[in-house]
Amino acid sequence: SQKIEQNSEALNIQEGKTATLTCNYTNYSPAYLQWYRQDPGRGPVFLLLIRENEKEKRKERLKVTFDTTLKQSLFHITASQPADSATYLCALERDSSASKIIFGSGTRLSIRP
Amino acid sequence: EAGVAQSPRYKIIEKRQSVAFWCNPISGHATLYWYQQILGQGPKLLIQFQNNGVVDDSQLPKDRFSAERLKGVDSTLKIQPAKLEDSAVYLCASSLGRRQGNYGYTFGSGTRLTVV
């Protein structure tokens, strides 16, 4: 069955360091991979989308890589700040006219001052 | 632009009662999704609409859950009768559709349902 695994433990990072979150998947061939941020009591907020033929995408302090051979995506936040503390969700999407995304369980990131 | 609106924000009901959630997506978004998020887990898709037609409801427990999207805009998700395991946050999301570009989904803040 399809499986998406994210860092099982919460991640605690010192402010200013780079946070790296991992998303691994099995039994799935995504055409797109998305990353979302979710704060307590709120819905997920879209951050970045990367296509299967792209290796890397950047947006301000965020960087996403996508390796379809390893079936893995890495999500980096450089110069991390306490305001970056949240749960980050990885989501996969097939290339389909009726696209839908399936989510991982998320990684809770805490940035300490 | 206005976001995805959901109501109510919170609901507490007893098991075997019924409950309904409402969603108003972003104007112009043809695709609407209902997700269920249990505490500590990622959202799980319940149903997907394209305009007012159902595209995917394979994970919707149809013996107790129902959803409709009249006129291809607002949507309602209903649970009848509710079970304790239905306690979760119900998230509504909308999107333009992948062919429109590399956009993500826009989610509402969700309805937190507690079944006691």
mmCIF file of C-alpha atoms in Angstrom:
data_model
loop_
_atom_site.group_PDB
_atom_site.id
_atom_site.type_symbol
_atom_site.label_atom_id
_atom_site.label_comp_id
_atom_site.label_asym_id
_atom_site.label_seq_id
_atom_site.Cartn_x
_atom_site.Cartn_y
_atom_site.Cartn_z
ATOM 1 C CA SER A 1 0.000 0.000 0.000
ATOM 2 C CA GLN A 2 1.032 3.630 -0.441
ATOM 3 C CA LYS A 3 3.123 4.961 2.380
ATOM 4 C CA ILE A 4 4.542 8.404 3.165
ATOM 5 C CA GLU A 5 6.996 8.714 6.044
ATOM 6 C CA GLN A 6 8.234 11.918 7.588
ATOM 7 C CA ASN A 7 10.700 12.428 10.451
ATOM 8 C CA SER A 8 9.036 10.403 13.156
ATOM 9 C CA GLU A 9 10.362 12.520 15.993
ATOM 10 C CA ALA A 10 9.954 16.224 16.550
ATOM 11 C CA LEU A 11 12.908 18.303 15.423
ATOM 12 C CA ASN A 12 14.501 20.847 17.751
ATOM 13 C CA ILE A 13 16.874 23.329 16.135
ATOM 14 C CA GLN A 14 18.861 26.278 17.421
ATOM 15 C CA GLU A 15 17.861 29.614 15.914
ATOM 16 C CA GLY A 16 20.001 30.532 12.934
ATOM 17 C CA LYS A 17 20.764 26.932 11.970
ATOM 18 C CA THR A 18 19.391 25.095 8.949
ATOM 19 C CA ALA A 19 16.464 22.763 9.615
ATOM 20 C CA THR A 20 16.193 19.731 7.324
ATOM 21 C CA LEU A 21 13.006 17.675 7.158
ATOM 22 C CA THR A 22 12.679 14.378 5.332
ATOM 23 C CA CYS A 23 9.824 12.852 3.354
ATOM 24 C CA ASN A 24 10.123 9.284 2.068
ATOM 25 C CA TYR A 25 7.496 7.404 0.119
ATOM 26 C CA THR A 26 6.866 3.889 -1.184
ATOM 27 C CA ASN A 27 4.457 2.306 -3.650
ATOM 28 C CA TYR A 28 3.662 5.640 -5.251
ATOM 29 C CA SER A 29 4.728 7.542 -8.354
ATOM 30 C CA PRO A 30 4.034 11.204 -7.723
ATOM 31 C CA ALA A 31 4.194 13.746 -10.499
ATOM 32 C CA TYR A 32 4.268 16.551 -7.939
ATOM 33 C CA LEU A 33 5.337 16.895 -4.348
ATOM 34 C CA GLN A 34 4.089 19.672 -2.094
ATOM 35 C CA TRP A 35 5.085 20.988 1.318
ATOM 36 C CA TYR A 36 2.667 22.622 3.714
ATOM 37 C CA ARG A 37 3.009 24.342 7.070
ATOM 38 C CA GLN A 38 0.387 23.798 9.761
ATOM 39 C CA ASP A 39 0.072 25.791 12.968
ATOM 40 C CA PRO A 40 -2.024 24.561 15.928
ATOM 41 C CA GLY A 41 -5.736 25.056 15.339
ATOM 42 C CA ARG A 42 -5.239 26.093 11.719
ATOM 43 C CA GLY A 43 -5.473 24.443 8.330
ATOM 44 C CA PRO A 44 -2.334 23.608 6.321
ATOM 45 C CA VAL A 45 -0.782 26.477 4.360
ATOM 46 C CA PHE A 46 0.835 25.763 0.997
ATOM 47 C CA LEU A 47 4.575 26.520 0.817
ATOM 48 C CA LEU A 48 6.184 24.946 -2.238
ATOM 49 C CA LEU A 49 5.463 22.543 -5.094
ATOM 50 C CA ILE A 50 8.133 20.645 -7.011
ATOM 51 C CA ARG A 51 7.581 18.569 -10.142
ATOM 52 C CA GLU A 52 9.051 15.124 -10.728
ATOM 53 C CA ASN A 53 11.406 16.454 -13.408
ATOM 54 C CA GLU A 54 12.787 19.150 -11.090
ATOM 55 C CA LYS A 55 15.643 18.429 -8.725
ATOM 56 C CA GLU A 56 15.424 21.512 -6.557
ATOM 57 C CA LYS A 57 13.220 24.515 -5.921
ATOM 58 C CA ARG A 58 13.810 27.566 -3.746
ATOM 59 C CA LYS A 59 11.632 30.260 -2.216
ATOM 60 C CA GLU A 60 13.263 32.798 0.064
ATOM 61 C CA ARG A 61 14.745 30.785 2.973
ATOM 62 C CA LEU A 62 13.084 27.540 1.843
ATOM 63 C CA LYS A 63 14.602 24.880 -0.386
ATOM 64 C CA VAL A 64 13.054 21.606 -1.523
ATOM 65 C CA THR A 65 14.770 18.727 -3.296
ATOM 66 C CA PHE A 66 13.051 15.813 -4.993
ATOM 67 C CA ASP A 67 14.826 12.541 -5.805
ATOM 68 C CA THR A 68 12.475 10.133 -7.591
ATOM 69 C CA THR A 69 15.134 7.405 -7.593
ATOM 70 C CA LEU A 70 15.511 7.486 -3.818
ATOM 71 C CA LYS A 71 11.780 8.283 -3.473
ATOM 72 C CA GLN A 72 12.650 11.102 -1.146
ATOM 73 C CA SER A 73 12.208 14.826 -0.693
ATOM 74 C CA LEU A 74 14.208 17.055 1.636
ATOM 75 C CA PHE A 75 12.850 20.351 2.918
ATOM 76 C CA HIS A 76 15.334 22.909 4.212
ATOM 77 C CA ILE A 77 14.772 26.108 6.155
ATOM 78 C CA THR A 78 17.938 28.200 6.302
ATOM 79 C CA ALA A 79 18.627 30.829 8.977
ATOM 80 C CA SER A 80 15.774 29.346 11.024
ATOM 81 C CA GLN A 81 13.736 31.597 13.321
ATOM 82 C CA PRO A 82 11.412 30.825 16.270
ATOM 83 C CA ALA A 83 8.519 31.925 14.015
ATOM 84 C CA ASP A 84 9.301 28.909 11.802
ATOM 85 C CA SER A 85 8.156 26.600 14.597
ATOM 86 C CA ALA A 86 5.202 24.577 13.266
ATOM 87 C CA THR A 87 4.295 21.176 11.842
ATOM 88 C CA TYR A 88 5.403 20.631 8.264
ATOM 89 C CA LEU A 89 3.481 18.258 6.015
ATOM 90 C CA CYS A 90 4.675 16.544 2.870
ATOM 91 C CA ALA A 91 2.012 15.763 0.236
ATOM 92 C CA LEU A 92 2.162 13.708 -2.957
ATOM 93 C CA GLU A 93 0.101 14.126 -6.096
ATOM 94 C CA ARG A 94 -0.222 12.028 -9.238
ATOM 95 C CA ASP A 95 -0.480 13.456 -12.728
ATOM 96 C CA SER A 96 -4.187 13.126 -13.237
ATOM 97 C CA SER A 97 -7.041 15.215 -14.497
ATOM 98 C CA ALA A 98 -8.618 14.600 -11.097
ATOM 99 C CA SER A 99 -5.609 15.486 -9.021
ATOM 100 C CA LYS A 100 -5.716 14.896 -5.301
ATOM 101 C CA ILE A 101 -2.963 14.945 -2.708
ATOM 102 C CA ILE A 102 -2.163 12.444 0.016
ATOM 103 C CA PHE A 103 -0.364 13.649 3.125
ATOM 104 C CA GLY A 104 2.327 12.373 5.412
ATOM 105 C CA SER A 105 1.778 12.631 9.159
ATOM 106 C CA GLY A 106 4.000 15.680 9.462
ATOM 107 C CA THR A 107 7.096 16.697 11.397
ATOM 108 C CA ARG A 108 6.867 19.088 14.320
ATOM 109 C CA LEU A 109 9.689 21.626 14.158
ATOM 110 C CA SER A 110 10.706 23.754 17.128
ATOM 111 C CA ILE A 111 13.250 26.556 16.790
ATOM 112 C CA ARG A 112 14.701 27.632 20.104
ATOM 113 C CA PRO A 113 16.114 31.151 20.558
ATOM 114 C CA GLU B 1 -8.733 37.382 -1.930
ATOM 115 C CA ALA B 2 -10.966 35.784 0.669
ATOM 116 C CA GLY B 3 -9.869 32.381 1.949
ATOM 117 C CA VAL B 4 -11.811 29.150 2.339
ATOM 118 C CA ALA B 5 -14.559 29.694 4.898
ATOM 119 C CA GLN B 6 -15.712 26.912 7.202
ATOM 120 C CA SER B 7 -18.282 26.759 9.962
ATOM 121 C CA PRO B 8 -18.722 26.002 12.734
ATOM 122 C CA ARG B 9 -15.213 26.175 14.221
ATOM 123 C CA TYR B 10 -16.045 23.764 17.024
ATOM 124 C CA LYS B 11 -18.775 21.227 17.635
ATOM 125 C CA ILE B 12 -19.399 18.834 20.503
ATOM 126 C CA ILE B 13 -22.078 16.166 20.077
ATOM 127 C CA GLU B 14 -23.045 12.895 21.674
ATOM 128 C CA LYS B 15 -22.511 9.633 19.821
ATOM 129 C CA ARG B 16 -25.361 8.662 17.520
ATOM 130 C CA GLN B 17 -26.291 12.296 16.974
ATOM 131 C CA SER B 18 -25.949 13.982 13.601
ATOM 132 C CA VAL B 19 -23.795 16.956 12.616
ATOM 133 C CA ALA B 20 -23.197 19.059 9.509
ATOM 134 C CA PHE B 21 -20.253 21.158 8.405
ATOM 135 C CA TRP B 22 -20.299 23.918 5.848
ATOM 136 C CA CYS B 23 -17.606 25.126 3.446
ATOM 137 C CA ASN B 24 -17.392 28.056 1.064
ATOM 138 C CA PRO B 25 -14.348 27.715 -1.236
ATOM 139 C CA ILE B 26 -12.371 30.439 -2.946
ATOM 140 C CA SER B 27 -14.336 31.995 -5.781
ATOM 141 C CA GLY B 28 -13.461 30.386 -9.091
ATOM 142 C CA HIS B 29 -11.972 27.219 -7.606
ATOM 143 C CA ALA B 30 -13.666 24.335 -9.374
ATOM 144 C CA THR B 31 -12.230 21.594 -7.179
ATOM 145 C CA LEU B 32 -13.268 21.168 -3.557
ATOM 146 C CA TYR B 33 -11.987 18.605 -1.066
ATOM 147 C CA TRP B 34 -13.021 17.441 2.395
ATOM 148 C CA TYR B 35 -10.235 16.013 4.561
ATOM 149 C CA GLN B 36 -10.383 14.407 8.001
ATOM 150 C CA GLN B 37 -7.423 15.036 10.319
ATOM 151 C CA ILE B 38 -7.126 12.975 13.461
ATOM 152 C CA LEU B 39 -4.843 14.376 16.157
ATOM 153 C CA GLY B 40 -1.188 13.634 15.394
ATOM 154 C CA GLN B 41 -1.873 12.481 11.839
ATOM 155 C CA GLY B 42 -1.857 14.053 8.416
ATOM 156 C CA PRO B 43 -5.115 14.946 6.677
ATOM 157 C CA LYS B 44 -6.938 12.063 4.982
ATOM 158 C CA LEU B 45 -9.074 12.718 1.907
ATOM 159 C CA LEU B 46 -12.764 11.935 2.349
ATOM 160 C CA ILE B 47 -14.272 13.287 -0.851
ATOM 161 C CA GLN B 48 -13.332 15.366 -3.884
ATOM 162 C CA PHE B 49 -15.713 17.427 -6.021
ATOM 163 C CA GLN B 50 -15.111 18.874 -9.465
ATOM 164 C CA ASN B 51 -17.737 21.600 -9.805
ATOM 165 C CA ASN B 52 -20.832 19.845 -8.437
ATOM 166 C CA GLY B 53 -19.827 16.312 -9.401
ATOM 167 C CA VAL B 54 -18.085 13.756 -7.178
ATOM 168 C CA VAL B 55 -14.660 12.748 -8.498
ATOM 169 C CA ASP B 56 -13.459 10.542 -5.642
ATOM 170 C CA ASP B 57 -15.311 9.342 -2.561
ATOM 171 C CA SER B 58 -13.504 6.042 -2.138
ATOM 172 C CA GLN B 59 -12.508 6.786 1.473
ATOM 173 C CA LEU B 60 -15.825 8.251 2.580
ATOM 174 C CA PRO B 61 -17.661 5.964 5.064
ATOM 175 C CA LYS B 62 -20.868 6.141 3.093
ATOM 176 C CA ASP B 63 -22.958 4.361 5.707
ATOM 177 C CA ARG B 64 -22.708 7.445 7.906
ATOM 178 C CA PHE B 65 -21.048 10.258 5.954
ATOM 179 C CA SER B 66 -22.568 12.203 3.089
ATOM 180 C CA ALA B 67 -21.539 15.318 1.217
ATOM 181 C CA GLU B 68 -22.969 17.545 -1.434
ATOM 182 C CA ARG B 69 -21.902 20.555 -3.418
ATOM 183 C CA LEU B 70 -24.921 22.308 -4.782
ATOM 184 C CA LYS B 71 -24.426 24.619 -7.767
ATOM 185 C CA GLY B 72 -20.720 23.860 -7.724
ATOM 186 C CA VAL B 73 -19.929 26.382 -4.982
ATOM 187 C CA ASP B 74 -20.692 25.761 -1.280
ATOM 188 C CA SER B 75 -20.447 22.291 0.159
ATOM 189 C CA THR B 76 -21.877 20.489 3.171
ATOM 190 C CA LEU B 77 -20.479 17.405 4.887
ATOM 191 C CA LYS B 78 -22.815 15.453 7.165
ATOM 192 C CA ILE B 79 -22.269 12.662 9.663
ATOM 193 C CA GLN B 80 -25.246 10.618 10.813
ATOM 194 C CA PRO B 81 -24.992 8.888 13.223
ATOM 195 C CA ALA B 82 -21.674 9.995 14.719
ATOM 196 C CA LYS B 83 -19.282 7.589 16.414
ATOM 197 C CA LEU B 84 -16.572 8.310 18.966
ATOM 198 C CA GLU B 85 -13.874 7.659 16.338
ATOM 199 C CA ASP B 86 -15.237 10.500 14.205
ATOM 200 C CA SER B 87 -13.657 12.970 16.644
ATOM 201 C CA ALA B 88 -11.257 14.898 14.427
ATOM 202 C CA VAL B 89 -10.753 18.156 12.575
ATOM 203 C CA TYR B 90 -12.644 18.334 9.285
ATOM 204 C CA LEU B 91 -10.808 20.448 6.746
ATOM 205 C CA CYS B 92 -12.175 21.860 3.529
ATOM 206 C CA ALA B 93 -9.793 22.821 0.724
ATOM 207 C CA SER B 94 -10.172 24.178 -2.777
ATOM 208 C CA SER B 95 -7.912 24.456 -5.801
ATOM 209 C CA LEU B 96 -7.855 25.729 -9.347
ATOM 210 C CA GLY B 97 -6.811 22.350 -10.692
ATOM 211 C CA ARG B 98 -3.350 21.254 -11.775
ATOM 212 C CA ARG B 99 -3.804 22.249 -15.403
ATOM 213 C CA GLN B 100 -4.087 25.871 -14.283
ATOM 214 C CA GLY B 101 -0.535 25.849 -12.955
ATOM 215 C CA ASN B 102 1.676 24.828 -10.099
ATOM 216 C CA TYR B 103 -0.613 25.959 -7.331
ATOM 217 C CA GLY B 104 -1.161 24.326 -3.996
ATOM 218 C CA TYR B 105 -4.422 23.820 -2.225
ATOM 219 C CA THR B 106 -6.013 26.472 -0.021
ATOM 220 C CA PHE B 107 -7.387 25.115 3.232
ATOM 221 C CA GLY B 108 -9.923 26.502 5.642
ATOM 222 C CA SER B 109 -9.253 26.561 9.392
ATOM 223 C CA GLY B 110 -11.351 23.451 9.866
ATOM 224 C CA THR B 111 -14.110 22.319 12.197
ATOM 225 C CA ARG B 112 -13.004 20.520 15.331
ATOM 226 C CA LEU B 113 -15.550 17.811 16.124
ATOM 227 C CA THR B 114 -15.654 16.098 19.503
ATOM 228 C CA VAL B 115 -17.991 13.122 19.888
ATOM 229 C CA VAL B 116 -18.683 12.168 23.506
#
